[in-house]
């Protein structure tokens, strides 16, 4: 009975392969309604070359047979479909009964497939009970049955609940490789993703309809479909473009949200509070009671034996924190770590009043360098210990203490009894180093305002000075009498530098006032000397005229202009006036007397100029200035030029025209320097109160640093007459005189001994001694001060 029922019930299953139908040919003989009813057009729009090859290769399914079978069995198929629709409920009851009866034959059940014209007869067996619902049976290319299981729909029970519906699974393969195919990839089930419509058809369609909600005009690269963005996503993009923090949800990001004070803004002096005590501080703890009872039981049972009381009464042990511990059992050669010195009254938080500094002492302590301060701290007074702030140098002092302990010796060594005085270098007594200046012998008074500069002529008879009143004055050295003066600074322009020509012949004096340099032959010499000087200055006018005619075509202006003086200036002795364009601060002569250099710190690449008297020619040796130039000097006998900037002293070889050495004094701002007559040593003065001795053969760094002045050093000078003397002048009004002897033996260093401190100049507007110079033969020292006087010390 079961077999009859199964035989009478047959279901129509469509063929697996799709038959390609040419819509333009009439050879198939199918009506339009037959084609849509049999489903022969399914997949033709997305058909590609691969599907056509499969259809040609399938020998079991022929187009002609299928078309003929569809025409002959059309009526039978309609009857069977109607019968299936009417008897669905009866069939389910009968099949359920047959499945229960055939449960024992489950392992041997199978399907019998009978092929008709366009359908497959399927005889159901009990094995279908184990298959998932919706399973279909179809025939493969070889005619064998195969199971087609339903698709898995991901839900919350699935591992991939967030999987996309039609996600492209081609991976990193570029979509350009699918340009020749009608599809752009495959889904996770292996189905082809059809390329969406594009081109004129899509443009025509978009013109006829409105833009959909969320339309962006962009295309998803994986699916080829238009990319849609929700309103929330558009809001996030807009926030990012406005450089705001994107925030999802109903509310937007508010950059002006009120501050949440997680901690109180009140600063309390003591960590105390007036809040009521919590209840747990008054209620006995049950946990602690259990712990105590456990210890009591252990004591009663003898598992814990309490310490027996000492027979002698307990006496508190006192330790001396500052004493040196003695341990007899230790190694006798062991050396204990050094202890810190005991604190003094100044380190107390409430010291006596005599230990507290006043405002002047505090300011003086702050102005000192950290290494020069007597203490690393200032005593402070606090009302109580609880208001003392944290010590800001605690970590640094602990670190230094650890370094001291790390470097401390661990083994006791034999002590050497050495007299400390023997460790000091044996310096000769100043009495044995005479002569040197000790007192003021002559006072030169006459300038109005500061005396900025002075110079002694090579004969040692006349002293030239220049001051803020714009005058150059000549004084007789021995008597202090003024013998000549000339007004060269107009409209309050001070005389910044005066310098005598180093040769005895001629008696030429160079003086600088503002942007002009005056070459003067003072009318105080004999006629022969004045004639030689005037001829030397006038010899260059003819050469200068020839050079000017040859340079007329050049657009570049000369660095300086040589101008003839007026008749009034000529009567005062002025021979030549040189205009450089920038204020001149310093003049330095070459040893032969034909060249001299000037320094204009504001001139940039023309800060240093070299002038030649015999040709009335000026040249700028540097194309680019390396820093702010302060002073220049010529070497005593070598073709070398020393140029001092703020922090460095560079040495240039004039013959080779290149830099040969750079000295590193280590000061913040160099004020002046001078070269020893031997040429191998030099001294440098700086505004940070340092006097530095450089040995050019030893190192680029200073051989010795001396700090004897309390304010900025203005001028330093060697004695050029063969005496081992040099000096330094400062704004503190003092002149320090030193003995500096240089030995011919290269293995022996120079001997430097402080000799005398000369006091006498009065400090005006925080300025003291501005310039110094030595007599060419005697141990006489000349100084110019801000108090309007010049002095000779002997």
mmCIF file of C-alpha atoms in Angstrom, residues 440-446 451 463 475-482 760-762 782-783 785 787-793:
data_model
loop_
_atom_site.group_PDB
_atom_site.id
_atom_site.type_symbol
_atom_site.label_atom_id
_atom_site.label_comp_id
_atom_site.label_asym_id
_atom_site.label_seq_id
_atom_site.Cartn_x
_atom_site.Cartn_y
_atom_site.Cartn_z
ATOM 1 C CA UNK A 440 98.416 107.791 41.850
ATOM 2 C CA UNK A 441 101.124 110.192 40.717
ATOM 3 C CA UNK A 442 99.340 112.579 38.307
ATOM 4 C CA UNK A 443 95.718 113.606 37.812
ATOM 5 C CA UNK A 444 94.541 114.834 34.394
ATOM 6 C CA UNK A 445 91.378 116.874 34.856
ATOM 7 C CA UNK A 446 89.579 118.899 32.154
ATOM 8 C CA UNK A 451 86.785 109.980 29.693
ATOM 9 C CA UNK A 463 98.977 111.403 26.672
ATOM 10 C CA UNK A 475 98.489 116.173 28.119
ATOM 11 C CA UNK A 476 102.092 116.356 29.190
ATOM 12 C CA UNK A 477 102.760 113.102 31.007
ATOM 13 C CA UNK A 478 104.995 114.345 33.805
ATOM 14 C CA UNK A 479 103.281 117.592 34.681
ATOM 15 C CA UNK A 480 99.631 116.831 33.831
ATOM 16 C CA UNK A 481 99.342 120.053 31.789
ATOM 17 C CA UNK A 482 96.952 120.210 28.833
ATOM 18 C CA UNK A 760 90.928 106.080 43.207
ATOM 19 C CA UNK A 761 88.318 106.442 40.478
ATOM 20 C CA UNK A 762 84.780 107.315 41.537
ATOM 21 C CA UNK A 782 97.376 105.378 32.804
ATOM 22 C CA UNK A 783 93.636 104.991 33.380
ATOM 23 C CA UNK A 785 87.412 106.880 34.413
ATOM 24 C CA UNK A 787 84.293 110.418 36.806
ATOM 25 C CA UNK A 788 85.785 112.684 34.092
ATOM 26 C CA UNK A 789 89.450 112.261 35.077
ATOM 27 C CA UNK A 790 92.504 110.410 33.831
ATOM 28 C CA UNK A 791 95.205 109.225 36.221
ATOM 29 C CA UNK A 792 98.803 108.093 36.077
ATOM 30 C CA UNK A 793 99.850 105.383 38.559
#
